[in-house]
Amino acid sequence: MTAYPHMLAPLDLGFTTLKNRVLMGSMHTGLEETKDWNRVAEFYAARARGGVALMVTGGMAPNREGGVFPGAAGLFSDEDIANHKIVTDRVHDADGKIAMQILHAGRYAYSPDCVSASAVKSPISPFPPKELDEDGIEKQIADIVTSAARAQQAGYDGVEVMGSEGYFLNQFLVTHTNKRTDRWGGSYENRMRLPVEVVRRVRDAVGPEFIVIYRLSMIDLIPEGSTWDEVVMLAREIEKAGATIINTGIGWHEARIPTIATSVPRRAFTWVTKKLMGEVSIPVITSNRINMPDVVESVLADGCADMVSMARPFLADPDFVAKAMNGNAAQIAPCIACNQACLDHTFSGKLSSCLVNPRACHETELVVKPATDVKSIAVVGAGPAGLSAALTASERGHKVVLFDKASEIGGQLNMAKQVPGKEEFWGLVDWYRTMLAGSDVDVRLETEATADALAGFDEIIIATGVMPRDAQIPGQDGPNTVSYRELLQGKVVAGDKVAVIGAGGIGFDVAEFLVTEDSPTEDLDEWMEEWGVTDPAARRGGLAEAGPQPETPARQVTLLQRKATKLGKGLGKTTGWIHRASLALRDVQMVGGVNYERIDAEGLHVSDGAARENPRVIKADTIVICAGQVSERNLAEALMTRGKSPHVIGGADVAAELDAKRAIDQGTRLAASL
Ligand code: NAP
Ligand code: SF4
């Protein structure tokens, strides 16, 4: 008897059957643009072997003007079709199914040639779109239909027509972006003409036995977004037009409400999809912040949808479904929704990967093979770098001993998990614990590894991490000043007024920790109130009339840095704005360009700029120092003076800009090479 009967039940689509209720949602990985089709095929084939029922590719442009950026991949030629056939063949050989997403970006296309319903520029793009005329609209429809027909030729099992997230088809649906007065604008019947026409003509072109998914924006989260009645009307017309399945889209890209970040509660939007159940007779898929089989099971058991879409969880673990089926759900590497190696990479023009699984999108290049020469390997430090090195080396057959002074594994991850909105880190540390327990790694906690004790190992990996940097501020040794470590480890409790020195990732986390009593990530109603989200049946677009209503901050916090630049500039590309907005909602004062003059019983004395002007005191009961890190390399240096050549990784290697992504990647790659 499985623990996931709903998730593992097949779904009969009439002309074909999906083997379970799990869809791998569309992600732009950048793989197609590498033109290494073996690599693309291996990425999808690994997920097909892992048991997912149906996958959707990253968005393929139907034409040049609709590409998300100039040069975006699409099926433009016979050669493109042949290349995509390599992918679909490999997926079918692995008993998988795959649909190609057709993504016309409209005004979100990063190009001066972008087109839309009306010439309304997007706040997240520098390019105003050109308003399409009747012929222009016909051309876009024809190109989308051609793209679907080519996908069929390339061996895909279906297509997903991207109608949500504020892209082209979505832009016709709402008056926010559609100001037209012809038959494509005005009344809702007119505004929905384009998506309905697209689906109808795609169905005509591909025949009845081809999956057509329509991704429908169920809550726009923008002003003048759709009402719930409009969503239902559209869904019914999309069904009539011939769609096989309706998938859920949540929020436009320009919405100022987080929809997939780690601080969004799990399954935060499944209630929206549930409202559509029963309104149409084709299957409905739900999505967003669903990352574990128990969450999938509860969503389906609660009748929120017929199927669940997860995207990033398949970067973290291609074997998600197989592990759940085999009773090994605890071994699923959890997607912590950090965006650090996936979306942040996409938006920086880099290939996607995954913080917890550096092999994602690197399947053909980062290969973990059995070791030919089995070695004894000591790994010192059970933080993310050491854990990934130890597990990978052990997987390859090496004899690994993992040392840590602490009584728990996890290193800095144990601090991150204390931060409200970062609760997913608990699962990541649990996963490492499970994987260690199931491995042959000899784990020695509360054990200080000395240079003498390490002498007999064939290889020594030093992953001793970082120490807080000494900020050297006069008075910092007083009783009112603490380091972020002492605070997050619960060794001290801050007073009512707090000054936080340093506004890097940790300064922001500490500020969040200080102002938040109960994490809204753990309480969906509170989170919706905080960000101003409501039922789209109550208000257009699902934006609450009262706007964001945050909890009263638990403390009065001032966050400071010496640089005169905007605070939080270096935070994640897709998540920095959320951290800044969250602290602004809780009245955290942000001060840049200061000198730290001294600390005394009154608080933190600062002045401005090189001329040390405007001396003043930031009154504070507690001052928390988050001034960055330096490498902990004492052991590495002791070994080197004895003529040893340890491998130094993670923060012990380079402290600046250290994050778990780099640590895990470095640990895995080193161990794969030994
Ligand atoms: P950080 O990002 O390097 O920030 C250090 C902060 O301390 C800066 O604001 C810096 O600003 C200040 N600082 C540097 N030297 C100082 C000195 N001598 N005296 C006073 N202030 C000083 O380091 P972190 O915040 O400790 O974070 C460490 C790493 O963890 C980062 O690389 C970050 O990526 C990662 N992390 C990431 C996240 C995330 O959300 N992705 C969260 C937590 C941590 P000024 O020099 O302008 O004063
Ligand atoms: Fe999930 Fe982070 Fe990996 Fe992206 S990088 S897939 S958000 S764990």
XYZ file of C-alpha atoms and ligand atoms in Angstrom:
730
model
C 0.000 0.000 0.000
C 1.471 3.337 -1.033
C 1.408 6.445 1.128
C 0.508 8.437 -2.002
C -2.534 6.791 -3.622
C -3.841 9.995 -5.184
C -0.465 11.051 -6.534
C 0.293 7.680 -8.062
C -3.138 7.100 -9.643
C -3.099 7.130 -13.456
C -4.987 9.818 -15.348
C -6.937 8.680 -18.406
C -7.041 11.366 -21.095
C -9.100 9.198 -23.478
C -6.552 8.790 -26.245
C -3.637 8.308 -23.843
C -3.034 7.682 -20.157
C -0.661 9.518 -17.832
C 0.915 7.087 -15.392
C 0.499 9.334 -12.344
C -0.646 12.812 -11.356
C 2.694 14.572 -11.491
C 3.627 17.039 -14.200
C 7.067 18.572 -14.459
C 6.219 22.208 -15.109
C 7.954 24.362 -17.684
C 11.299 25.897 -16.736
C 13.653 27.931 -18.820
C 16.973 26.192 -18.155
C 18.984 27.673 -21.024
C 19.834 24.135 -22.169
C 18.191 24.463 -25.587
C 20.276 27.539 -26.292
C 23.504 25.510 -25.755
C 22.509 23.570 -28.903
C 24.037 20.494 -27.259
C 21.058 18.244 -27.968
C 22.554 15.235 -26.271
C 22.743 17.309 -23.107
C 19.151 18.546 -23.473
C 17.967 14.972 -24.111
C 19.802 13.615 -21.077
C 18.272 16.293 -18.832
C 14.738 15.282 -19.788
C 15.477 11.551 -20.019
C 16.794 11.554 -16.427
C 13.464 13.010 -15.271
C 11.502 10.526 -17.418
C 13.436 7.631 -15.868
C 12.561 9.125 -12.488
C 8.886 8.398 -13.105
C 7.235 11.764 -13.748
C 4.078 11.299 -15.864
C 4.452 14.251 -18.217
C 7.046 16.980 -18.665
C 6.693 20.399 -20.224
C 9.751 21.925 -21.858
C 11.001 25.433 -21.314
C 9.095 27.993 -23.357
C 9.790 27.826 -27.103
C 9.274 30.987 -29.118
C 6.712 30.729 -31.927
C 8.483 33.484 -33.851
C 11.279 36.025 -33.466
C 9.124 38.845 -32.067
C 7.604 36.549 -29.415
C 10.898 35.204 -28.018
C 11.632 36.085 -24.397
C 14.983 37.455 -25.582
C 16.593 37.806 -29.017
C 17.780 34.372 -30.137
C 15.351 32.467 -27.900
C 14.978 28.844 -28.997
C 12.021 27.688 -31.083
C 11.066 25.298 -33.867
C 11.942 27.458 -36.843
C 13.505 24.975 -39.257
C 13.709 21.301 -40.217
C 16.992 21.182 -38.369
C 15.271 22.415 -35.186
C 12.645 19.696 -35.603
C 15.340 17.038 -36.018
C 17.157 18.295 -32.913
C 14.020 18.233 -30.798
C 13.373 14.700 -32.094
C 16.596 13.644 -30.319
C 14.991 14.805 -27.078
C 11.554 13.268 -27.601
C 13.047 9.920 -28.720
C 15.233 9.751 -25.633
C 12.258 10.576 -23.383
C 10.060 7.947 -25.054
C 12.832 5.357 -24.720
C 12.728 6.107 -21.000
C 8.952 5.528 -20.977
C 8.228 9.208 -20.497
C 5.944 11.769 -22.083
C 6.856 15.318 -22.994
C 4.957 18.375 -24.198
C 6.547 21.478 -25.679
C 5.585 24.820 -24.239
C 4.843 27.548 -26.763
C 5.692 30.839 -25.127
C 4.954 34.116 -26.828
C 6.273 36.788 -24.500
C 4.395 39.782 -25.966
C 5.509 42.924 -24.101
C 7.752 40.839 -21.821
C 10.044 40.071 -24.783
C 13.400 41.736 -24.146
C 13.518 43.261 -27.600
C 12.610 46.533 -29.348
C 10.542 44.396 -31.760
C 8.135 43.184 -29.086
C 4.397 43.266 -29.798
C 1.244 43.283 -27.720
C -2.455 44.093 -27.650
C -1.705 47.760 -27.020
C 1.403 49.895 -26.713
C 1.539 49.661 -22.913
C 5.091 49.233 -21.662
C 5.741 46.721 -18.931
C 7.352 48.003 -15.715
C 9.882 45.160 -15.934
C 11.012 45.787 -19.516
C 12.704 48.761 -21.161
C 10.897 48.222 -24.483
C 7.429 49.586 -25.256
C 5.573 47.017 -27.398
C 4.105 47.771 -30.808
C 0.333 47.488 -30.975
C -0.588 44.716 -33.404
C -3.036 45.351 -36.222
C -5.488 42.733 -37.492
C -2.907 41.187 -39.856
C -0.320 41.207 -37.100
C -2.647 39.305 -34.786
C -3.404 36.767 -37.522
C 0.335 36.273 -38.013
C 0.883 35.589 -34.305
C -1.906 33.008 -34.280
C -0.553 31.358 -37.427
C 2.969 31.216 -35.961
C 1.735 29.640 -32.721
C -0.237 27.051 -34.708
C 2.780 26.292 -36.909
C 4.875 25.861 -33.799
C 2.366 23.322 -32.420
C 2.325 21.388 -35.703
C 6.124 21.302 -35.747
C 6.162 20.091 -32.134
C 3.965 17.210 -33.236
C 6.362 16.471 -36.094
C 9.249 16.512 -33.629
C 7.596 13.710 -31.672
C 6.223 15.637 -28.731
C 3.194 14.157 -26.978
C 1.595 17.562 -26.771
C 2.014 21.283 -26.365
C 1.360 23.707 -23.576
C 0.003 27.037 -24.751
C 1.351 29.608 -22.319
C -1.569 31.857 -21.440
C -0.563 33.091 -17.990
C 2.106 34.941 -16.018
C 1.368 38.137 -17.959
C 2.679 36.875 -21.307
C 1.202 37.654 -24.737
C -2.167 35.881 -24.497
C -2.649 37.128 -20.942
C -1.991 40.674 -22.175
C -5.104 40.500 -24.361
C -7.269 39.333 -21.466
C -7.121 42.323 -19.146
C -7.789 46.010 -19.614
C -4.510 46.741 -17.821
C -2.731 45.962 -21.110
C -5.526 45.719 -23.673
C -6.910 49.157 -24.600
C -8.230 48.084 -27.997
C -11.650 48.958 -29.320
C -11.792 46.431 -32.197
C -12.958 42.803 -32.013
C -9.858 41.910 -29.911
C -10.592 44.434 -27.157
C -13.386 46.037 -25.150
C -15.769 43.417 -23.741
C -14.400 40.294 -22.061
C -15.759 38.196 -24.946
C -13.549 40.235 -27.257
C -10.510 40.215 -24.958
C -10.575 36.440 -24.634
C -10.996 35.937 -28.384
C -7.257 35.551 -28.982
C -6.445 32.746 -26.479
C -9.605 30.865 -27.439
C -8.874 31.224 -31.146
C -5.289 30.050 -30.599
C -6.425 26.880 -28.809
C -9.144 26.191 -31.403
C -6.736 26.491 -34.322
C -3.994 24.543 -32.560
C -6.457 21.716 -31.971
C -7.545 21.796 -35.633
C -3.912 21.571 -36.699
C -2.807 18.722 -34.426
C -5.893 16.498 -34.540
C -7.716 14.912 -31.617
C -4.975 12.651 -30.239
C -2.434 15.207 -29.090
C -2.252 16.748 -25.620
C -3.064 20.462 -25.595
C -2.512 22.070 -22.208
C -3.611 25.657 -21.705
C -1.899 27.498 -18.858
C -4.477 29.882 -17.516
C -3.834 32.763 -15.127
C -6.189 32.056 -12.246
C -5.144 34.996 -10.104
C -3.282 37.824 -11.863
C -2.151 39.713 -8.731
C -2.081 42.986 -10.663
C -4.488 45.945 -10.673
C -7.230 45.535 -13.314
C -6.547 41.801 -13.420
C -9.248 39.262 -14.238
C -12.254 38.633 -12.021
C -13.102 35.078 -11.013
C -16.146 35.072 -13.327
C -13.847 35.935 -16.215
C -11.445 33.138 -15.270
C -14.297 30.617 -15.293
C -15.697 31.972 -18.577
C -12.286 31.653 -20.197
C -11.703 28.139 -18.832
C -15.032 26.962 -20.275
C -14.293 28.471 -23.683
C -10.787 26.982 -23.659
C -12.323 23.576 -22.959
C -14.797 24.035 -25.826
C -11.950 25.108 -28.103
C -10.335 21.709 -27.603
C -7.836 21.852 -24.725
C -7.058 18.525 -23.035
C -5.937 19.954 -19.694
C -5.968 23.337 -17.964
C -2.862 24.226 -15.973
C -2.706 26.971 -13.358
C -0.713 30.185 -13.685
C -0.288 32.416 -10.633
C 0.517 36.107 -10.847
C 2.053 38.199 -13.600
C 5.811 38.628 -13.628
C 5.340 42.296 -12.822
C 3.189 41.518 -9.742
C 4.737 42.750 -6.524
C 3.605 39.731 -4.567
C 5.933 36.758 -4.217
C 4.467 33.589 -5.726
C 7.216 30.963 -5.679
C 9.930 32.210 -3.307
C 10.797 30.176 -0.246
C 8.920 32.565 2.058
C 5.649 31.785 0.230
C 3.782 29.125 2.248
C 3.681 25.656 0.754
C 0.701 25.082 -1.581
C -0.214 28.761 -1.097
C -2.392 28.967 -4.208
C -4.039 25.556 -4.510
C -7.253 27.074 -3.142
C -7.494 29.138 -6.322
C -7.311 26.090 -8.609
C -9.841 24.310 -6.395
C -12.386 26.977 -7.232
C -12.221 25.846 -10.876
C -12.837 22.187 -10.081
C -16.304 21.287 -11.323
C -16.537 24.353 -13.560
C -14.933 22.438 -16.458
C -14.927 18.738 -17.250
C -11.312 18.417 -18.432
C -8.530 17.783 -15.877
C -7.148 20.763 -13.995
C -3.579 21.087 -12.731
C -2.470 23.157 -9.764
C 0.967 24.530 -9.009
C 3.294 26.804 -6.964
C 5.258 25.934 -3.832
C 4.470 22.247 -3.901
C 7.705 20.390 -3.279
C 7.199 17.106 -1.437
C 5.052 14.001 -2.035
C 3.051 14.512 1.160
C 2.138 18.002 -0.042
C 1.138 16.644 -3.472
C -0.952 13.939 -1.834
C -2.786 16.367 0.447
C -3.470 18.776 -2.432
C -5.023 16.001 -4.524
C -6.827 14.374 -1.598
C -8.349 17.773 -0.749
C -9.812 17.936 -4.251
C -7.814 21.022 -5.237
C -6.877 19.594 -8.648
C -6.676 16.454 -10.781
C -2.936 16.750 -11.142
C -0.030 18.691 -9.646
C 2.684 20.619 -11.447
C 6.134 20.926 -9.878
C 9.050 22.410 -11.741
C 12.050 23.259 -9.562
C 11.640 20.080 -7.440
C 12.693 18.173 -10.564
C 15.921 20.124 -10.723
C 16.575 19.199 -7.107
C 15.753 15.532 -7.656
C 14.980 13.875 -11.008
C 13.883 10.716 -9.155
C 11.164 12.442 -7.135
C 8.320 10.145 -8.223
C 10.343 6.914 -8.239
C 11.587 7.534 -4.703
C 8.043 8.233 -3.490
C 6.776 5.081 -5.221
C 9.491 2.959 -3.653
C 8.835 4.186 -0.113
C 11.981 6.341 -0.081
C 10.403 9.796 0.037
C 12.803 10.909 2.792
C 15.613 10.518 0.249
C 14.127 13.088 -2.129
C 16.488 16.054 -2.300
C 14.215 18.948 -1.374
C 13.818 22.040 -3.492
C 14.102 24.837 -0.936
C 12.612 27.390 -3.358
C 15.692 29.613 -3.052
C 15.935 30.407 -6.816
C 19.685 30.792 -6.381
C 20.871 28.350 -9.044
C 17.763 28.221 -11.238
C 15.819 31.459 -11.765
C 18.628 33.745 -10.600
C 20.828 32.081 -13.213
C 18.168 32.406 -15.919
C 17.836 36.118 -15.266
C 21.607 36.540 -15.377
C 21.828 34.749 -18.732
C 23.457 31.675 -17.161
C 22.551 28.025 -17.512
C 20.243 26.834 -14.735
C 21.231 24.303 -12.157
C 20.164 23.626 -8.586
C 21.650 24.611 -5.242
C 21.011 21.183 -3.720
C 21.784 19.235 -6.908
C 24.658 20.687 -8.919
C 24.215 17.865 -11.450
C 20.947 19.450 -12.662
C 21.478 20.551 -16.292
C 25.035 19.225 -16.002
C 24.072 15.556 -16.306
C 26.516 14.825 -19.097
C 29.395 16.803 -17.626
C 29.307 16.222 -13.836
C 29.218 12.443 -13.700
C 29.512 10.530 -10.434
C 31.205 7.241 -11.383
C 32.389 4.389 -9.132
C 35.986 5.023 -8.048
C 38.605 2.851 -9.708
C 41.110 3.413 -6.897
C 39.304 3.249 -3.552
C 40.804 5.709 -1.072
C 40.412 6.626 2.579
C 39.114 10.199 2.704
C 38.764 12.486 5.715
C 36.272 15.319 5.410
C 36.476 17.955 8.131
C 33.340 20.032 8.553
C 29.747 18.873 8.133
C 28.388 22.050 6.546
C 27.050 22.034 2.983
C 30.517 21.775 1.368
C 31.679 18.907 3.579
C 28.356 17.059 3.442
C 28.200 17.090 -0.343
C 31.843 16.036 -0.621
C 31.416 13.204 1.894
C 28.227 11.841 0.322
C 29.534 12.015 -3.235
C 32.853 10.387 -2.331
C 31.076 7.638 -0.435
C 28.619 7.077 -3.298
C 31.643 6.431 -5.489
C 32.897 3.739 -3.104
C 35.562 5.655 -1.196
C 35.925 5.062 2.562
C 34.890 8.373 4.085
C 35.137 9.700 7.632
C 33.291 12.976 8.295
C 34.372 15.022 11.328
C 32.656 17.995 12.941
C 33.172 19.707 16.263
C 29.462 20.441 16.559
C 26.899 17.983 17.850
C 24.775 18.431 14.713
C 25.477 18.323 11.000
C 24.512 21.317 8.817
C 26.970 24.101 9.659
C 25.611 27.476 8.525
C 22.412 25.812 7.247
C 21.393 25.525 10.898
C 21.439 29.289 11.145
C 19.492 29.850 7.951
C 16.702 27.583 9.170
C 16.086 29.874 12.181
C 15.128 32.754 9.892
C 11.387 33.300 9.376
C 10.614 32.518 5.748
C 13.517 30.071 5.438
C 11.816 27.091 7.061
C 12.634 24.908 4.040
C 16.218 24.718 5.328
C 15.004 22.344 8.055
C 14.107 19.862 5.336
C 17.472 20.260 3.659
C 19.362 19.435 6.863
C 16.987 16.491 7.485
C 17.703 15.245 3.977
C 21.447 15.328 4.553
C 20.911 13.417 7.807
C 18.839 10.770 5.996
C 21.392 10.428 3.215
C 24.266 10.102 5.684
C 22.357 7.460 7.655
C 21.821 5.455 4.465
C 25.455 5.788 3.372
C 28.713 4.214 4.507
C 30.097 7.546 5.705
C 31.578 7.216 9.207
C 30.170 10.345 10.881
C 32.085 11.603 13.929
C 30.322 14.559 15.535
C 31.626 16.426 18.594
C 35.048 15.425 17.347
C 37.811 17.913 16.699
C 39.967 16.572 13.873
C 43.639 17.333 14.544
C 46.467 17.301 12.052
C 47.817 14.203 13.840
C 44.518 12.344 13.582
C 44.339 13.045 9.839
C 47.867 11.903 9.042
C 46.961 8.439 7.776
C 44.232 9.373 5.258
C 44.865 9.203 1.504
C 42.978 12.456 0.917
C 41.959 15.210 3.321
C 39.134 17.607 2.533
C 38.964 20.729 4.663
C 35.477 22.209 4.836
C 35.836 24.026 8.135
C 33.757 26.985 6.971
C 33.913 30.562 8.150
C 34.189 32.757 11.222
C 32.446 36.120 11.643
C 34.676 39.014 10.577
C 35.940 41.271 13.368
C 34.304 44.636 12.638
C 36.818 46.411 14.953
C 34.350 48.985 16.205
C 35.352 50.657 19.490
C 33.054 49.366 22.241
C 31.981 46.205 20.397
C 33.122 44.071 23.342
C 30.439 45.577 25.579
C 27.444 43.610 26.869
C 24.984 45.091 24.350
C 26.838 43.810 21.245
C 26.462 40.309 19.822
C 27.361 38.462 16.648
C 24.682 37.130 14.340
C 25.744 33.605 15.336
C 24.938 34.090 19.014
C 21.585 35.607 18.084
C 20.491 32.949 15.571
C 21.771 30.143 17.789
C 19.450 31.425 20.514
C 22.286 32.220 22.921
C 21.046 35.797 23.416
C 17.723 37.562 23.099
C 17.758 41.024 21.544
C 16.157 44.046 23.216
C 13.328 46.143 21.760
C 15.543 48.497 19.763
C 18.225 46.909 17.632
C 20.918 48.178 15.262
C 22.171 45.644 12.726
C 25.682 46.294 11.403
C 26.060 44.946 7.855
C 23.348 44.578 5.227
C 24.486 41.517 3.285
C 22.428 38.321 3.060
C 22.922 37.682 6.754
C 22.119 41.248 7.850
C 18.808 41.020 5.980
C 18.092 37.597 7.475
C 18.869 38.866 10.972
C 16.594 41.880 10.504
C 13.777 39.545 9.383
C 14.426 37.349 12.429
C 14.272 40.362 14.744
C 11.048 41.914 13.459
C 9.028 38.719 12.955
C 7.344 37.041 15.905
C 5.458 34.286 14.071
C 6.522 33.403 10.569
C 3.739 34.139 8.041
C 5.251 31.360 5.910
C 3.711 28.967 8.427
C 0.234 30.533 8.271
C -1.381 31.053 4.867
C -4.119 33.446 6.062
C -1.576 35.642 7.762
C 0.714 35.555 4.728
C -2.152 36.559 2.394
C -3.083 39.422 4.693
C 0.512 40.536 4.948
C 0.929 40.751 1.156
C -2.638 41.866 0.405
C -3.829 38.780 -1.477
C -7.517 37.973 -1.624
C -9.995 35.817 -3.536
C -10.305 37.044 -7.144
C -14.044 36.483 -6.705
C -13.961 39.288 -4.132
C -11.674 41.661 -5.999
C -10.193 41.881 -9.509
C -6.805 40.238 -9.842
C -6.941 38.955 -6.246
C -5.493 42.146 -4.758
C -7.043 43.032 -1.391
C -8.617 46.480 -1.220
C -6.756 47.329 1.986
C -3.383 46.431 0.421
C -0.647 44.736 2.438
C -1.445 44.452 6.160
C 1.715 43.298 7.903
C 1.908 42.232 11.536
C 3.222 44.837 13.952
C 7.016 44.484 13.978
C 8.348 42.668 17.029
C 11.193 45.185 17.394
C 12.369 48.528 16.113
C 15.274 47.689 13.833
C 17.809 49.815 11.952
C 19.856 48.033 9.284
C 23.134 49.729 8.341
C 25.988 49.494 5.894
C 29.020 51.624 5.045
C 28.468 51.648 1.272
C 26.276 54.465 -0.005
C 24.483 52.129 -2.464
C 20.960 50.814 -2.050
C 20.758 48.265 0.751
C 20.269 44.703 -0.450
C 21.703 45.392 -3.895
C 23.725 42.177 -3.815
C 20.830 39.910 -2.811
C 19.381 37.298 -5.201
C 18.200 38.682 -8.551
C 14.698 37.245 -8.250
C 14.341 37.399 -4.465
C 16.145 40.578 -3.356
C 13.039 42.695 -3.927
C 11.032 40.372 -1.656
C 13.520 40.720 1.218
C 13.555 44.513 0.798
C 9.758 44.714 0.600
C 9.287 42.419 3.580
C 11.538 44.539 5.799
C 9.939 47.761 4.536
C 6.527 46.342 5.491
C 7.848 45.936 9.026
C 9.276 49.455 9.225
C 12.940 48.450 9.275
C 14.985 51.626 8.798
C 17.681 51.234 6.149
C 20.742 53.456 6.469
C 23.690 53.436 4.069
C 26.915 55.424 3.739
C 27.747 55.502 7.458
C 30.928 55.194 9.520
C 30.660 53.194 12.729
C 32.261 55.512 15.292
C 31.723 53.561 18.511
C 29.291 51.587 20.576
C 28.298 52.488 24.118
C 25.383 51.987 26.483
C 23.303 54.458 24.465
C 23.681 52.547 21.235
C 25.627 52.829 17.986
C 27.343 56.120 17.170
C 27.615 56.799 13.450
C 28.569 59.590 11.079
C 28.073 60.141 7.354
C 30.571 59.850 4.523
C 34.293 60.490 4.272
C 34.003 63.834 6.091
C 32.369 62.085 9.083
C 29.500 64.572 9.089
C 26.257 64.476 11.020
C 27.489 62.521 14.046
C 24.564 60.920 15.830
C 23.540 57.955 17.879
C 21.253 55.149 16.697
C 19.678 54.330 20.024
C 19.750 50.590 20.551
C 19.452 48.064 23.364
C 21.253 45.509 21.228
C 23.724 45.812 18.372
C 24.095 42.770 16.123
C 27.234 42.472 14.009
C 26.761 40.880 10.566
C 29.943 42.229 8.972
C 30.714 39.262 6.735
C 33.031 36.340 7.192
C 36.611 35.177 7.038
C 37.808 31.660 6.246
C 38.506 29.232 9.095
C 41.772 27.728 7.869
C 43.778 26.895 11.013
C 43.621 23.163 10.380
C 44.383 23.514 6.683
C 47.462 25.576 7.508
C 48.620 23.140 10.209
C 48.397 20.313 7.682
C 50.274 22.281 5.057
C 53.153 23.003 7.461
C 53.428 19.229 7.865
C 53.805 18.800 4.143
C 50.249 17.635 3.494
C 48.173 18.930 0.578
C 44.591 19.084 1.809
C 41.747 20.044 -0.540
C 40.198 23.222 0.880
C 36.591 23.861 -0.110
C 33.579 26.037 0.727
C 34.000 28.990 3.081
C 37.372 27.683 4.252
C 38.522 28.193 0.666
C 36.957 31.587 -0.109
C 34.753 33.302 2.454
C 33.618 36.235 0.322
C 30.284 35.740 -1.416
C 30.054 32.279 0.077
C 26.703 30.658 -0.203
C 25.459 27.096 -0.025
C 25.251 26.942 -3.814
C 28.976 27.383 -4.289
C 29.810 25.175 -1.304
C 27.692 22.232 -2.501
C 28.856 22.556 -6.078
C 32.504 22.659 -5.055
C 32.156 19.711 -2.652
C 30.367 17.579 -5.243
C 32.792 18.366 -8.051
C 35.854 17.710 -5.918
C 34.528 14.364 -4.694
C 33.541 13.359 -8.232
C 37.147 13.893 -9.287
C 39.046 12.049 -6.537
P 28.174 39.794 2.914
O 27.041 39.527 2.000
O 29.542 39.847 2.382
O 27.839 41.134 3.690
C 28.682 41.646 4.636
C 28.145 42.987 5.130
O 29.013 43.475 6.097
C 28.034 44.031 4.056
O 26.836 44.734 4.262
C 29.238 44.915 4.275
O 28.808 46.209 3.903
C 29.502 44.768 5.742
N 30.925 44.764 6.120
C 31.973 44.194 5.487
N 33.111 44.407 6.157
C 32.792 45.112 7.252
C 33.546 45.647 8.340
N 34.842 45.453 8.437
N 32.887 46.324 9.276
C 31.557 46.531 9.189
N 30.804 46.069 8.188
C 31.412 45.363 7.226
O 28.218 38.704 4.050
P 27.052 38.033 4.878
O 25.853 38.896 5.036
O 27.720 37.573 6.120
O 26.651 36.823 4.025
C 27.610 35.795 3.746
C 27.194 35.055 2.508
O 26.036 34.319 2.782
C 26.869 36.032 1.380
O 27.734 35.819 0.312
C 25.504 35.715 0.993
O 25.407 35.460 -0.403
C 25.162 34.427 1.725
N 23.772 34.566 2.163
C 22.835 34.618 1.228
C 21.547 34.784 1.596
C 20.479 34.825 0.541
O 19.418 35.260 0.792
N 20.734 34.369 -0.654
C 21.199 34.910 2.909
C 22.185 34.863 3.869
C 23.488 34.709 3.479
P 29.705 47.511 3.967
O 31.090 47.064 3.609
O 29.079 48.452 2.992
O 29.570 48.003 5.361
Fe 14.922 24.716 -5.867
Fe 16.883 26.392 -5.133
Fe 17.383 24.201 -6.576
Fe 16.134 26.270 -7.690
S 18.193 26.249 -6.901
S 15.595 24.129 -7.884
S 14.868 26.916 -5.999
S 16.615 24.285 -4.491
